Structure formats: structure tokens, C-alpha cells
XYZ file of C-alpha atoms in Angstrom:
720
model
C -2.378 36.027 43.937
C -6.021 36.151 42.528
C -8.142 34.821 45.115
C -6.007 36.942 47.799
C -6.532 40.210 45.690
C -10.269 39.404 45.854
C -10.187 40.243 49.453
C -12.720 37.065 50.449
C -11.535 33.957 52.374
C -10.970 30.777 50.139
C -13.132 28.680 52.103
C -16.113 30.907 51.383
C -15.137 31.035 47.680
C -15.031 27.063 48.239
C -18.275 26.771 49.283
C -19.774 28.916 46.502
C -17.946 26.988 43.673
C -16.668 23.716 44.900
C -14.320 23.550 41.561
C -12.410 26.836 42.442
C -8.987 26.071 41.618
C -7.302 29.386 43.001
C -8.878 29.382 46.039
C -7.615 25.282 46.740
C -4.212 26.702 45.551
C -4.631 29.425 48.736
C -5.954 27.164 50.998
C -3.456 24.462 50.459
C -0.779 26.805 50.940
C -2.152 27.757 53.632
C -2.811 24.405 55.171
C 0.822 23.224 54.988
C 1.942 25.460 57.743
C -0.993 23.711 60.193
C -0.734 20.082 61.958
C -1.935 17.575 60.124
C -4.751 16.410 62.414
C -6.914 19.923 61.713
C -5.900 19.659 57.766
C -6.727 16.264 57.313
C -10.755 17.028 56.795
C -10.012 19.709 54.195
C -7.704 17.332 52.200
C -10.149 14.569 52.277
C -12.427 17.261 50.615
C -10.106 17.981 48.306
C -9.280 14.615 46.849
C -13.053 13.904 46.842
C -14.004 17.264 44.672
C -10.490 16.320 42.603
C -10.427 12.590 42.791
C -8.163 12.053 39.646
C -5.856 14.564 40.307
C -2.282 13.160 40.793
C -0.941 16.370 42.628
C -3.600 16.878 44.957
C -3.240 13.170 46.193
C 0.573 13.388 46.494
C 0.437 17.113 48.721
C -2.169 14.969 51.009
C 0.587 12.139 51.429
C 3.555 14.542 51.647
C 1.869 15.929 54.898
C 1.022 12.590 56.145
C 4.371 11.496 55.503
C 6.023 14.372 57.229
C 3.973 14.551 60.124
C 5.074 10.478 60.617
C 1.634 8.868 59.932
C 3.172 5.997 57.817
C -0.129 4.084 58.474
C -1.992 7.187 57.228
C 0.155 7.543 54.548
C -0.110 3.928 53.371
C -3.834 3.385 53.478
C -3.975 6.824 51.127
C -1.639 4.758 48.442
C -4.104 2.122 48.527
C -6.893 4.236 47.811
C -5.590 6.248 45.037
C -2.294 4.324 43.247
C -4.407 2.126 41.082
C -6.774 4.160 40.063
C -4.670 7.461 39.376
C -1.722 6.395 37.460
C -0.082 9.828 37.924
C 3.671 9.716 37.216
C 4.401 12.278 40.188
C 1.995 10.405 42.506
C 3.644 7.185 41.882
C 7.296 8.879 41.641
C 6.126 9.647 45.508
C 5.500 6.309 46.342
C 8.451 4.780 45.162
C 10.404 7.547 46.989
C 8.697 6.567 50.202
C 9.414 2.707 49.472
C 13.159 3.867 48.616
C 13.360 5.763 52.052
C 11.505 3.592 54.291
C 12.826 0.422 53.508
C 16.175 1.688 52.216
C 18.727 -1.208 51.787
C 17.659 -3.248 54.734
C 14.805 -5.108 52.449
C 15.997 -4.939 48.724
C 13.465 -6.980 48.077
C 10.589 -4.791 49.259
C 12.067 -1.878 47.340
C 12.334 -3.809 44.037
C 9.190 -5.017 43.936
C 8.402 -1.490 44.175
C 9.814 -0.158 41.672
C 8.400 -3.310 39.671
C 4.814 -2.545 40.455
C 5.738 0.836 39.494
C 7.043 -0.037 36.012
C 4.454 -2.323 35.542
C 1.519 0.500 35.545
C 3.551 3.835 34.300
C 6.047 2.456 32.624
C 5.165 3.672 29.354
C 4.504 7.303 30.523
C 6.253 9.904 28.725
C 7.733 11.052 32.106
C 9.446 7.251 33.127
C 12.730 7.926 32.838
C 13.328 9.032 36.664
C 11.807 5.929 37.799
C 13.720 4.169 35.502
C 17.238 6.210 36.695
C 16.345 5.891 40.069
C 15.638 1.911 39.795
C 19.443 1.317 37.895
C 20.913 3.830 40.876
C 19.118 1.697 43.632
C 20.412 -1.792 41.876
C 23.866 -0.234 41.725
C 23.998 0.990 45.639
C 22.454 -2.374 46.816
C 25.520 -4.635 44.728
C 27.801 -1.952 46.332
C 26.604 -2.640 49.566
C 26.760 -6.977 49.110
C 22.766 -6.948 49.474
C 22.732 -8.587 46.044
C 25.103 -10.873 44.153
C 27.405 -9.507 41.125
C 25.700 -11.680 38.679
C 22.383 -11.086 39.768
C 22.640 -7.523 39.904
C 24.414 -7.220 36.691
C 21.761 -9.202 34.964
C 18.681 -7.200 36.721
C 20.626 -3.976 35.688
C 20.998 -5.123 32.344
C 17.206 -6.349 32.407
C 16.442 -2.832 33.356
C 18.001 -0.930 30.858
C 16.554 -3.048 27.993
C 13.534 -2.881 29.293
C 14.032 1.026 29.068
C 15.622 1.124 25.491
C 12.610 -0.492 23.745
C 10.209 1.670 25.422
C 9.939 5.628 23.776
C 10.105 8.328 26.564
C 11.090 11.518 27.272
C 15.457 11.670 27.703
C 15.472 7.957 25.867
C 19.302 9.045 24.459
C 20.464 9.427 28.150
C 19.558 6.014 29.004
C 21.182 4.418 26.416
C 24.504 6.561 26.970
C 24.308 5.074 30.467
C 24.035 1.492 29.180
C 26.670 1.769 26.743
C 28.944 3.102 30.037
C 27.405 0.136 32.371
C 28.438 -2.565 29.384
C 31.922 -0.877 29.512
C 32.473 -0.998 32.983
C 30.921 -4.955 33.475
C 33.256 -6.400 30.340
C 35.302 -4.015 28.004
C 35.575 -7.353 25.525
C 32.317 -7.768 25.062
C 30.666 -4.381 25.480
C 30.776 -3.503 21.968
C 28.750 -6.567 20.935
C 26.348 -6.323 23.486
C 25.743 -2.686 22.710
C 25.751 -3.473 18.535
C 23.247 -5.842 19.161
C 20.676 -3.626 20.376
C 21.843 -0.658 18.637
C 19.097 -0.867 15.946
C 16.276 -1.320 18.197
C 17.592 1.918 20.102
C 17.670 3.869 16.947
C 14.116 3.087 16.077
C 12.757 3.747 19.754
C 14.588 7.180 19.538
C 12.872 8.003 16.247
C 9.764 7.117 18.460
C 10.756 9.097 21.317
C 10.890 11.984 19.013
C 7.734 11.470 17.672
C 6.592 11.186 21.049
C 7.579 14.162 22.334
C 6.292 16.299 18.950
C 2.660 14.776 20.127
C 3.190 15.284 23.888
C 4.987 19.254 23.612
C 1.021 20.581 23.197
C -0.698 18.743 26.349
C -0.798 20.306 29.585
C -0.327 17.415 32.023
C -1.121 19.433 35.238
C -4.468 20.649 34.511
C -6.723 19.865 36.625
C -10.014 18.260 35.532
C -13.045 20.435 36.097
C -16.662 20.485 34.310
C -16.708 20.930 30.828
C -16.296 24.675 29.919
C -16.414 24.289 26.127
C -13.507 27.080 26.665
C -10.848 27.267 23.424
C -8.142 26.460 25.568
C -10.077 23.157 26.997
C -10.927 22.255 23.073
C -7.390 22.653 22.166
C -6.126 20.293 24.974
C -8.873 17.559 24.166
C -7.633 17.747 20.521
C -4.213 17.140 21.854
C -5.322 14.238 23.730
C -7.247 13.046 21.060
C -3.982 13.400 18.574
C -1.566 11.366 21.354
C -4.430 8.595 21.995
C -4.470 8.014 18.175
C -0.695 8.202 17.552
C -1.074 5.221 20.238
C -3.675 3.348 18.135
C -1.584 3.215 15.270
C 0.722 1.094 17.049
C 3.932 3.063 15.973
C 6.077 0.184 18.034
C 4.848 -2.128 15.214
C 4.224 -4.793 18.334
C 3.184 -8.198 17.576
C 2.164 -8.891 21.166
C -1.577 -7.496 21.095
C -1.559 -7.333 24.748
C 1.410 -4.578 24.836
C -0.557 -2.249 21.962
C -3.830 -2.814 24.257
C -1.994 -1.551 27.623
C -0.286 1.346 25.552
C -3.588 2.643 24.287
C -5.317 2.080 27.372
C -2.259 3.784 29.321
C -3.354 6.812 27.093
C -6.617 7.018 27.720
C -6.064 6.528 31.021
C -3.640 9.561 31.144
C -6.629 11.734 29.322
C -8.927 10.805 32.186
C -7.161 12.345 34.953
C -7.272 15.456 33.119
C -10.516 15.264 31.424
C -12.543 12.981 33.680
C -15.730 15.139 33.440
C -15.389 14.620 29.537
C -17.960 11.226 28.922
C -16.701 10.941 25.313
C -13.085 9.616 26.668
C -14.694 7.684 29.023
C -16.987 5.857 26.285
C -13.928 5.618 23.652
C -11.924 3.448 26.638
C -14.555 1.508 27.584
C -15.226 0.538 23.825
C -11.666 0.228 23.157
C -11.092 -2.348 26.703
C -14.422 -4.406 25.226
C -12.855 -5.023 21.605
C -9.552 -5.540 23.595
C -11.074 -8.410 25.230
C -12.697 -9.944 22.671
C -9.541 -9.563 20.562
C -7.443 -11.901 23.046
C -9.724 -14.466 23.417
C -10.456 -14.412 19.561
C -6.706 -14.957 19.493
C -6.507 -17.337 22.269
C -9.098 -19.674 20.788
C -7.506 -19.285 17.295
C -4.135 -20.428 18.883
C -5.798 -23.203 20.569
C -7.093 -24.510 17.590
C -3.691 -24.298 15.230
C -1.658 -25.849 18.093
C -0.895 -29.409 18.015
C 0.682 -29.560 21.277
C 0.070 -27.202 23.805
C 2.160 -26.745 27.172
C 0.119 -24.996 30.405
C 1.765 -22.283 30.374
C 1.724 -20.889 26.522
C 1.590 -17.941 24.853
C -2.543 -18.715 24.402
C -3.122 -19.137 27.705
C -1.311 -15.588 28.611
C -3.337 -14.200 25.783
C -6.837 -15.977 27.239
C -5.471 -14.493 31.057
C -5.077 -11.009 29.178
C -8.251 -11.234 28.076
C -10.050 -12.187 31.543
C -8.235 -8.899 32.981
C -9.187 -6.714 30.365
C -12.745 -7.541 31.159
C -12.339 -7.223 34.576
C -10.918 -3.908 33.582
C -13.763 -3.084 31.937
C -15.952 -3.962 35.255
C -13.376 -1.820 36.762
C -13.389 1.643 34.671
C -17.025 1.273 34.676
C -17.392 1.347 38.627
C -14.714 4.116 38.432
C -16.690 6.666 36.552
C -20.623 6.113 38.174
C -18.277 6.392 41.440
C -16.742 9.786 40.570
C -17.482 12.564 37.863
C -19.759 10.262 35.747
C -22.062 10.005 38.329
C -25.174 11.518 37.064
C -24.455 10.727 33.480
C -27.058 8.097 32.530
C -24.869 7.258 29.459
C -22.050 5.776 31.458
C -25.038 3.755 33.401
C -26.745 2.393 30.442
C -23.473 1.200 28.755
C -23.168 -0.763 32.002
C -25.926 -1.923 31.938
C -25.554 -3.297 28.277
C -22.029 -4.917 28.948
C -23.584 -7.013 31.859
C -26.520 -7.889 29.769
C -24.194 -9.075 26.949
C -22.336 -10.965 30.071
C -25.487 -12.872 31.141
C -25.076 -11.200 34.416
C -29.365 -9.924 35.147
C -28.883 -8.802 38.376
C -26.640 -6.484 37.755
C -28.152 -4.823 35.552
C -30.933 -4.482 37.608
C -28.429 -3.274 40.502
C -27.074 -0.532 37.621
C -30.480 0.819 36.919
C -31.491 1.137 40.350
C -28.140 2.786 41.865
C -29.117 5.852 39.042
C -32.985 5.658 39.892
C -31.790 5.967 43.372
C -29.922 8.938 43.518
C -31.982 12.484 44.628
C -30.305 14.558 42.151
C -31.314 13.527 38.904
C -33.994 13.220 36.436
C -35.325 9.343 36.303
C -37.522 9.221 33.548
C -34.901 8.248 31.057
C -33.504 5.391 33.300
C -36.916 4.029 33.811
C -37.389 3.500 30.221
C -34.757 1.989 29.429
C -35.140 -0.008 32.481
C -38.884 -1.148 31.790
C -37.224 -1.871 27.757
C -34.751 -4.105 29.138
C -37.266 -5.802 31.597
C -39.365 -6.706 28.913
C -36.851 -8.141 26.509
C -35.623 -10.578 29.526
C -37.906 -11.014 31.798
C -41.315 -10.228 29.844
C -44.154 -7.931 30.915
C -44.715 -8.590 34.258
C -41.351 -7.453 35.203
C -42.204 -4.026 33.077
C -45.322 -3.595 35.348
C -43.755 -3.983 38.355
C -40.665 -1.125 37.395
C -43.374 1.441 36.073
C -45.600 0.805 39.508
C -42.361 1.990 41.085
C -42.107 4.702 38.733
C -45.674 6.324 39.347
C -44.692 6.378 42.598
C -42.059 8.610 41.822
C -42.835 12.045 41.763
C -39.816 12.784 39.650
C -41.154 11.132 36.337
C -42.076 12.861 32.978
C -44.748 11.558 30.895
C -42.579 9.917 28.254
C -42.622 6.901 31.035
C -46.238 6.379 30.832
C -46.263 6.312 27.123
C -43.268 3.461 26.760
C -45.373 1.949 29.782
C -47.882 1.803 26.930
C -47.063 0.848 24.075
C -44.710 -2.228 25.957
C -48.032 -3.266 26.597
C -49.701 -2.788 23.337
C -47.074 -4.122 21.243
C -45.035 -6.703 23.761
C -48.155 -7.708 25.596
C -50.875 -7.238 22.624
C -53.613 -5.853 25.359
C -54.696 -2.159 23.731
C -57.056 -1.812 26.913
C -54.135 -1.886 29.435
C -52.598 0.631 27.030
C -55.510 3.104 26.909
C -55.852 3.069 30.647
C -52.198 4.273 31.140
C -52.485 6.595 28.599
C -55.675 7.985 30.461
C -53.567 7.738 33.792
C -50.989 9.517 32.411
C -53.554 12.186 30.733
C -54.581 13.052 34.279
C -51.160 13.309 35.916
C -50.443 15.339 33.077
C -52.954 17.419 31.685
C -51.064 20.617 30.172
C -48.345 18.356 28.357
C -48.940 18.802 25.119
C -46.702 15.984 23.702
C -48.194 13.428 25.935
C -51.684 14.261 24.369
C -50.066 13.956 20.496
C -48.836 10.503 21.751
C -52.216 9.388 22.726
C -53.969 10.766 19.574
C -51.195 8.870 17.757
C -51.878 5.560 19.860
C -55.825 5.900 19.009
C -55.352 6.616 15.082
C -54.158 2.609 14.849
C -57.497 1.739 15.682
C -59.664 3.676 13.130
C -62.131 4.389 16.044
C -62.769 8.138 14.710
C -65.564 8.958 17.843
C -62.885 7.772 20.215
C -60.331 10.431 18.738
C -62.543 13.302 18.574
C -63.745 12.950 22.111
C -60.299 13.041 22.870
C -59.407 16.278 20.886
C -62.107 17.792 22.038
C -61.705 16.557 26.095
C -58.122 18.167 25.805
C -58.372 20.994 23.617
C -61.453 22.325 25.707
C -60.083 21.672 28.641
C -58.238 25.076 29.269
C -55.048 23.155 30.486
C -53.115 23.879 27.864
C -51.084 27.066 27.174
C -52.224 28.547 24.061
C -48.262 28.162 22.216
C -48.476 24.195 23.255
C -52.083 23.808 21.902
C -50.855 24.745 17.903
C -49.636 21.171 16.919
C -53.081 19.451 18.368
C -55.248 21.861 16.388
C -53.152 21.180 13.262
C -53.292 17.365 14.053
C -57.086 17.976 14.176
C -57.370 19.620 11.311
C -55.585 16.698 9.689
C -57.612 14.219 11.065
C -60.876 15.870 10.137
C -59.334 16.427 6.418
C -58.752 12.705 6.106
C -61.616 11.369 7.836
C -64.500 14.025 8.260
C -66.995 15.881 6.409
C -67.036 19.372 4.933
C -69.164 20.290 7.471
C -66.889 19.301 10.315
C -63.879 20.245 8.562
C -65.276 24.155 8.390
C -66.221 24.223 11.744
C -62.642 22.844 13.389
C -61.022 25.423 10.914
C -63.191 28.395 12.677
C -62.631 27.147 15.893
C -58.888 27.062 15.246
C -58.806 30.433 13.388
C -60.726 31.810 16.885
C -58.239 29.720 19.442
C -55.114 31.275 17.685
C -56.185 34.901 16.561
C -54.946 35.632 19.980
C -51.028 34.472 19.352
C -51.162 34.907 15.388
C -53.867 38.118 15.174
C -56.445 37.971 12.317
C -54.492 35.359 9.549
C -57.626 33.659 8.334
C -55.580 33.194 4.849
C -52.376 31.930 6.316
C -54.662 29.776 8.893
C -56.367 28.232 6.060
C -53.524 26.694 4.256
C -52.933 23.764 7.081
C -56.697 22.452 5.570
C -55.315 21.542 2.064
C -51.595 21.341 2.438
C -50.473 17.406 2.679
C -46.666 16.622 3.923
C -44.421 19.068 2.403
C -47.032 20.078 -0.296
C -48.036 23.682 -0.271
C -51.422 25.040 -1.754
C -49.919 28.599 -2.675
C -46.409 29.760 -3.851
C -44.006 30.078 -1.274
C -43.471 33.686 -2.168
C -47.548 34.040 -1.402
C -46.733 31.993 1.813
C -44.429 34.195 2.927
C -46.378 37.576 2.280
C -49.072 35.588 4.628
C -46.154 35.207 7.313
C -46.942 31.210 7.191
C -43.382 30.451 7.226
C -43.770 31.855 11.308
C -46.554 29.602 11.762
C -45.009 26.541 10.210
C -42.260 27.124 13.100
C -44.423 27.974 15.969
C -46.656 24.537 15.433
C -44.192 22.086 14.481
C -41.952 22.940 17.646
C -42.684 19.563 19.050
C -40.598 18.251 16.423
C -37.297 19.007 18.492
C -37.927 16.185 20.594
C -38.229 18.330 23.858
C -34.840 20.119 22.950
C -34.777 24.179 23.606
C -34.837 25.723 20.432
C -32.357 28.906 20.403
C -33.762 31.166 17.663
C -35.945 33.435 19.003
C -39.410 34.335 17.201
C -39.237 35.941 13.806
C -40.151 39.276 13.326
C -43.424 40.987 11.462
C -41.078 43.227 9.859
C -40.337 42.215 6.307
C -36.369 41.546 6.168
C -34.098 42.310 3.079
C -33.153 39.077 0.947
C -29.975 38.368 1.408
C -28.873 35.598 -0.976
C -28.689 37.768 -3.729
C -25.801 40.249 -2.204
C -21.987 39.067 -3.714
C -19.962 37.568 -1.600
C -17.039 39.248 -0.298
C -13.520 37.748 -1.757
C -10.770 39.819 -1.183
C -7.688 39.456 -3.279
C -4.109 39.091 -2.003
C -2.925 40.150 -5.419
C -4.932 42.822 -6.794
C -4.965 43.075 -10.707
C -6.757 45.586 -12.893
C -8.211 48.668 -10.855
C -9.581 46.835 -7.703
C -8.887 48.303 -4.389
C -5.912 47.079 -3.289
C -7.131 47.014 0.376
C -10.118 45.164 2.039
C -13.325 46.199 1.846
C -14.767 44.626 -1.997
C -13.717 44.394 -5.502
C -15.408 47.542 -6.853
C -14.396 49.476 -10.140
C -12.766 53.149 -9.724
C -14.827 55.993 -10.812
C -13.294 57.042 -14.340
C -11.576 59.659 -14.031
C -9.369 58.225 -11.208
C -8.682 55.235 -13.469
C -7.456 57.048 -16.164
C -4.560 58.703 -13.141
C -3.990 54.947 -12.079
C -3.572 53.948 -15.921
C -0.493 56.411 -15.572
C 1.302 55.654 -12.582
C 2.222 52.279 -11.166
C 0.647 50.092 -8.847
C 1.337 50.317 -5.170
C 2.763 47.130 -5.093
C 5.762 48.051 -6.990
C 7.165 50.149 -4.571
C 8.669 48.414 -1.485
C 9.843 51.669 -0.145
C 11.376 53.925 1.748
C 8.384 55.558 2.389
C 8.424 59.112 3.191
C 7.217 60.721 6.287
C 4.916 63.385 4.497
C 4.299 65.589 7.429
C 7.632 65.587 8.211
C 8.597 66.631 4.574
C 5.819 69.637 4.576
C 7.616 70.990 7.739
C 10.953 71.126 6.292
C 9.914 72.338 2.981
C 7.776 75.399 5.191
C 11.239 76.384 7.222
C 13.544 75.951 4.034
C 15.161 79.450 3.698
C 15.440 80.045 0.012
C 17.714 83.256 0.839
C 21.421 82.793 0.565
C 24.459 85.304 0.239
C 26.079 86.178 -3.430
C 29.644 84.533 -1.556
C 28.167 81.669 -0.564
C 26.554 80.707 -4.277
C 29.454 81.677 -6.052
C 31.408 79.439 -3.917
C 28.933 76.762 -4.201
C 28.903 77.424 -8.170
C 32.523 77.154 -8.081
C 31.974 74.054 -6.222
C 29.530 72.110 -8.105
C 31.528 73.036 -11.864
C 34.669 71.765 -10.202
C 33.080 68.288 -9.276
C 31.412 68.240 -12.657
C 34.669 68.351 -14.508
C 36.177 66.095 -12.319
C 33.302 64.073 -13.630
C 33.689 64.903 -17.121
C 37.060 63.841 -16.983
C 36.456 60.691 -15.120
C 33.865 59.402 -17.528
C 35.833 60.413 -20.389
C 38.822 58.207 -19.689
C 38.909 54.553 -21.609
C 38.850 53.056 -18.517
C 35.408 54.104 -17.495
C 33.847 52.966 -20.945
C 32.114 49.996 -19.193
C 30.928 52.047 -16.198
C 29.465 54.714 -18.500
C 27.691 52.161 -20.912
C 26.115 50.958 -17.467
C 24.978 54.573 -16.831
C 23.855 55.973 -19.710
C 23.464 52.679 -22.254
C 26.159 51.440 -24.905
C 26.517 53.357 -27.868
C 27.335 51.322 -30.884
C 29.917 53.050 -32.930
C 33.102 52.097 -34.686
C 35.046 55.527 -33.811
C 38.401 55.812 -32.060
C 38.226 55.958 -28.355
C 39.325 59.576 -28.554
C 36.368 60.486 -30.476
C 33.900 58.390 -28.373
C 35.102 60.383 -25.561
C 34.389 63.580 -27.455
C 30.961 62.393 -28.459
C 30.043 61.278 -24.454
C 31.736 64.677 -23.314
C 28.859 66.148 -25.565
C 26.255 63.957 -24.235
C 27.598 64.414 -20.613
C 27.132 68.691 -21.582
C 23.182 68.042 -22.647
C 22.198 64.771 -20.382
C 24.225 65.759 -17.518
C 23.387 63.776 -13.999
C 22.579 65.725 -10.502
C 25.813 67.121 -8.985
C 24.856 65.450 -5.803
C 24.083 62.229 -7.461
C 25.569 60.043 -4.439
C 25.061 56.772 -5.655
C 27.065 57.251 -8.690
C 29.740 59.145 -7.032
C 30.240 56.075 -4.676
C 30.505 53.505 -7.670
C 33.126 55.982 -9.221
C 35.308 55.044 -5.908
C 35.066 51.779 -6.159
C 37.470 52.303 -9.378
């Protein structure tokens, strides 16, 4: 095994990387030999690192059952069954209940099977649960634990439920059902099976479609952090294909609850393998919310059009299903933020928005505080959304309380101060408080050019030219900003002076900017001069001239703040002039070469004239399909061939050739062989007698005799 080949202990590898599956695999096999009391801490860590892996939960439970710790095993089932809808784990649960209660408590075992079918009965591999359920009912009937009529009705119900569910080995259940009806009542068996045959055929086709969709999915995959590998992306696409298949409603179910449950189960199965992919969580939550709204809408519409509405009508059930979907949405959010999505703010924001839509504002406060209280995350964006929520629901006082807590948090960034100031100005119409917040942030983040730009953009709303100039001078002359971060501020200063200041001020600022940036770009006075006269995308010089001046590189540096904090992976451009690749002819290989283009990859360029003349005299390569001669071996044979032969051998060979030639002429001159002669040498239109034709043919054969060793012709002669 790979971990053992490394020569290191698996526990050391797990300390370095908690998601090292190979190390965990070796450790699990080692722990199976030890007492459960010594292994329990390792198993607890295992299910904590991989909470969605049903296989690891199953191993843990089986170890407890093997040790006789049934209370511990049942406690583990309570922890994982409802959240980990793994078919293997649920099989283990059903097996445990059957072995523990056997036929002593048929009601308990039946409840366990019904519970399993309700949760994982839609699974592609649910055949074994249906099959085991039927076997248990048959055994209970044989033992007299269930009445005969009741047992037949229950077994028939299980079969019909399985027949209406697409799954693997669907045809085997149909065969067992037909045999069951034959055994119960041979006279009515055909009528009962014929009544559901059309349903079986339709579901069987869907089962085959489901097999085709599921064949590319690796359901044994353990959920680990995203690696963006090719195999991982292939699995994600395969799961998306399966989810799309379920969303297309292949069963054509009229019951919307059944349709929604199948789609949610597909998302649950995808999350077992990809719990670190936020898109599956977001899509599942969105579908659940839409499903709940749809169910409530159907219930209200049904109540409106129904005159007499029984208490337990379908519309009441639809409304109850909508409430359950609403609760399932909350449970799904809680699962996400308590497991792999604990550091993903997007899930918290969606959760808070959902609770805000339900008018549960206290829960929204709790959600944001849960994320902010984590020590391993950046809470800046959480504070921003928290303040926005407070501003639209509770007012500016609540915003100030949150901002006060953010100021005391040393992890926040300057964006929190920007949002707080803008909320004060636009929400409370108080510019003085906003300015004080900006000043406070400028003191705390003196080297943040983005915050300085936000401050200057804010002051531009007031048309206070003097205050803006003072701010520019204070920030640019402070020496706190690195040179590469001050470029955007210098550009904004030039733009401001060009719009408002006089010519003297523009020239002074341009000279200062040139002096400041000369250390970064060298002496480029003309390139730096372009910013004085440009406006937005309108340039004062042609593009070629700007490229010669090196101005595009300056633009890339000065506009780096427009990336909104995202790192630019492209390195700085070189000062060396690069060739213009736009004028090159793109390579387009030809599958079937025509004319005198090269048939091999490498480009479509005509050969020289001499080669063209030779190529016109010989057939193209595609006309020859083989056999291909091994040139080296042929040359070796020719070099080693001995041309010197004895006179006796030559005479014998010559006599043999003459004999074969005369035999060939005799056979060809025979009238019955005329068709073969015409096939080989072409038909000769003539009105002469057959004997004369034979004489003419003999003369032609004397002049145009075929090769002596013509194997092909000799074989054809033997067929006649």
C-alpha cells in the first residue's frame, strides 16, 4: 500500500493532512484488530473529519456491534442516519434491527424497514432493502407471527411499491412478484400481473435510463476539499447530469411532493461525495425553498377551488409537506454551517436572507454572530452584510452598534469603515459623521490606497475643492503608501486638477507625479503626459504611438485597483518589443489532403516546383493501403542475393518456365476459358470463329505474355 511504502506512520501523515484518505485507510485496518475502547477516539476523529462518509460511519458502528456495545451503536445511528443517507449505512441499520429483534418483535422490524424505504427507497441500489423486506415478511408468515391475509397484503404492497420505483435489478423484483402471485392464487395471478404490467414496462425503461446515468458516478468517493482535478470535475459533471435527469421528472409524477423528494434525494447523494462544493449546497437550498413555496401555493389553490374540504384531504397533506420542506431547508442550512461549509460566508448570507424573509430577525443576528465569532475567518464582509441588514430592518442605531463591535475587532479591513461611512451619509443624511469615520479609517489604514480612493470619491460629492486637495497632499506626501499603490491616487489627482484646477496647478501636479513615478517607470515624460489630456477611453494619440511610448504598461499598473482586490495572475510586461502574432495564419490541419498540400501535420504550404512535378506523376499516398514493404529488410535481401547459378540449374529452370508457359497458353486458348481471358486481358470484339480467335490470342500471348510466376492468375486458373 502507498502509505506503508512511504515508511511513515499513518497517524503522522494524518496530523500533517487530516484528509489523507490513504493514511486513514491503513489506520482503520490497524484499528480493527484493537479493542474498541482504544479505537473509539480515532473513530470519533474519523467521523468528525469525514461527517458525510457513510462507509466510515458503517465501520465505526460495526466495531461497536462486534464488541457488544449495542447502546453505543444505537447512539451512533441516532447521530448519522438522518443526515447521511448512504444506502450502505442504512443496510447496516436494517441488518442490525433484524438481528437484534429477529421475529420476536415483527412490528419493530417492519417499522425499521418502512423507515429505511421512506428515507432511501428512491436509491438506485435500493433493491436489496426491498428484497430483504420481502424475505423477512415471508419468514414471519411462516413462523406464524403475521396472519396470512395480512401478510399477503403487506408483501403485495411492498412489491408494488418497488415496481413503481426505478432502480437497479428492477426486473428481478418483477419476476419475484409474478412468482408470488402464482403461489398465492394461480387463477387470479395473470389478472393481477397484467394490471401492473404496463407500469412495470414503463418503470423498467426508466431503470435502464437511470443505469446509464449512474454508470459514470463513483458513489464510493470520499468528500475532501476541492482539488479541481480532472477526475473531480468529471464526477461533478456526472452528478449534475443525474440531478438534471431527476429534475426533468422522468416519472411524470402528478404528485409534486414525490417529484420534490426525488430531486432532494439526488442532491443529498451528491453532497455525500462533494460536501465541500458550495454550489451543490446552494442549489439544494434554493430548490427546497422553491418547493416549499410551490406546495403552499398548490394547497391554497386547492382550498380555493374546493367546496367541501375534508380535514385529511390532499391539500392539507400538501400544506403539511410545505411546512416540512420549510423545516428541511433550515435543517440543511444547519448541516452546512456545522460541517464543511463552516467557513463559507455565502451559506451564512443565504441562511440569514432566508430567515429575514420569514421575519425571524433574531435568528439573523445569531447567524451573523456565529460566523463573526469564528477565529479562523476574515469577518470583514460578514460585518458589512450585518450592517446592511441592520440598516434596512432596525435603523442606523443598530448599524452603529455593529460598527462599534467591528472597530474593536482587529481582523476587520478598511472596507468596513467605507460601508459604515456610506450608510451614515446615504441612510442618515449625516455627512459629518461619515467624514469622521473616513478620518478614523485613514488613521488606522494609512497604507491602504483603495480606502484613500474611496475617501476622495466620497468628498467629490460635496464640491469642496480645498478639502480634496488637502486630502490628496496629505495622503501622497505621508510616505505611507508604497509607490505601486500610489499610482491610482496620482491618476485621480491629475484628473481632478484637469477638471477643476488651473493650468499652473495642472503642470505642478504633473511634474510631481513624474518625479514620483520615475523610479518605477524610468524617464517617460511623454507617456506620463498622456494622462493629462485623456478622458475615459479617449486618447490624445494613436494607439501605435501609445504602444511605442510604453503607455499600455502604465495603464495596467495604474488601473490595478479596478480588479476589486482580486490578484492579477499576469506578470508585468517586458520592455522588449514583442512580435505581433495577430497577422500569423492560424494552423488548420487537413483530414483529407487535396492538391499538393502536405498530408502530414505541420501546415498547409505548397511544395517546391520540382517536387510538385514529381507528385503529379505518381498517385497520392491515400491511394495505397498496403501491404507496406520493410525497406531495410528488402535491401538486406537484395544485398545478400547470389546471382551466380550453375548451367544445369539454369537449363532446368528454363525448361520448367517453358512448360508452364505452354500449359498456360493451352488453357487460355480453350474456348471455355474465353471469359477468364477477357477478364484478364480485356474483351476483343471480333466475328471470327473460335479457332481463329484462339490463334489470335496465342499470338498476343506470345507478345504480351504475363509473368511466369503470376500467383494470382494461377490461383484463378485452379478455380475452373
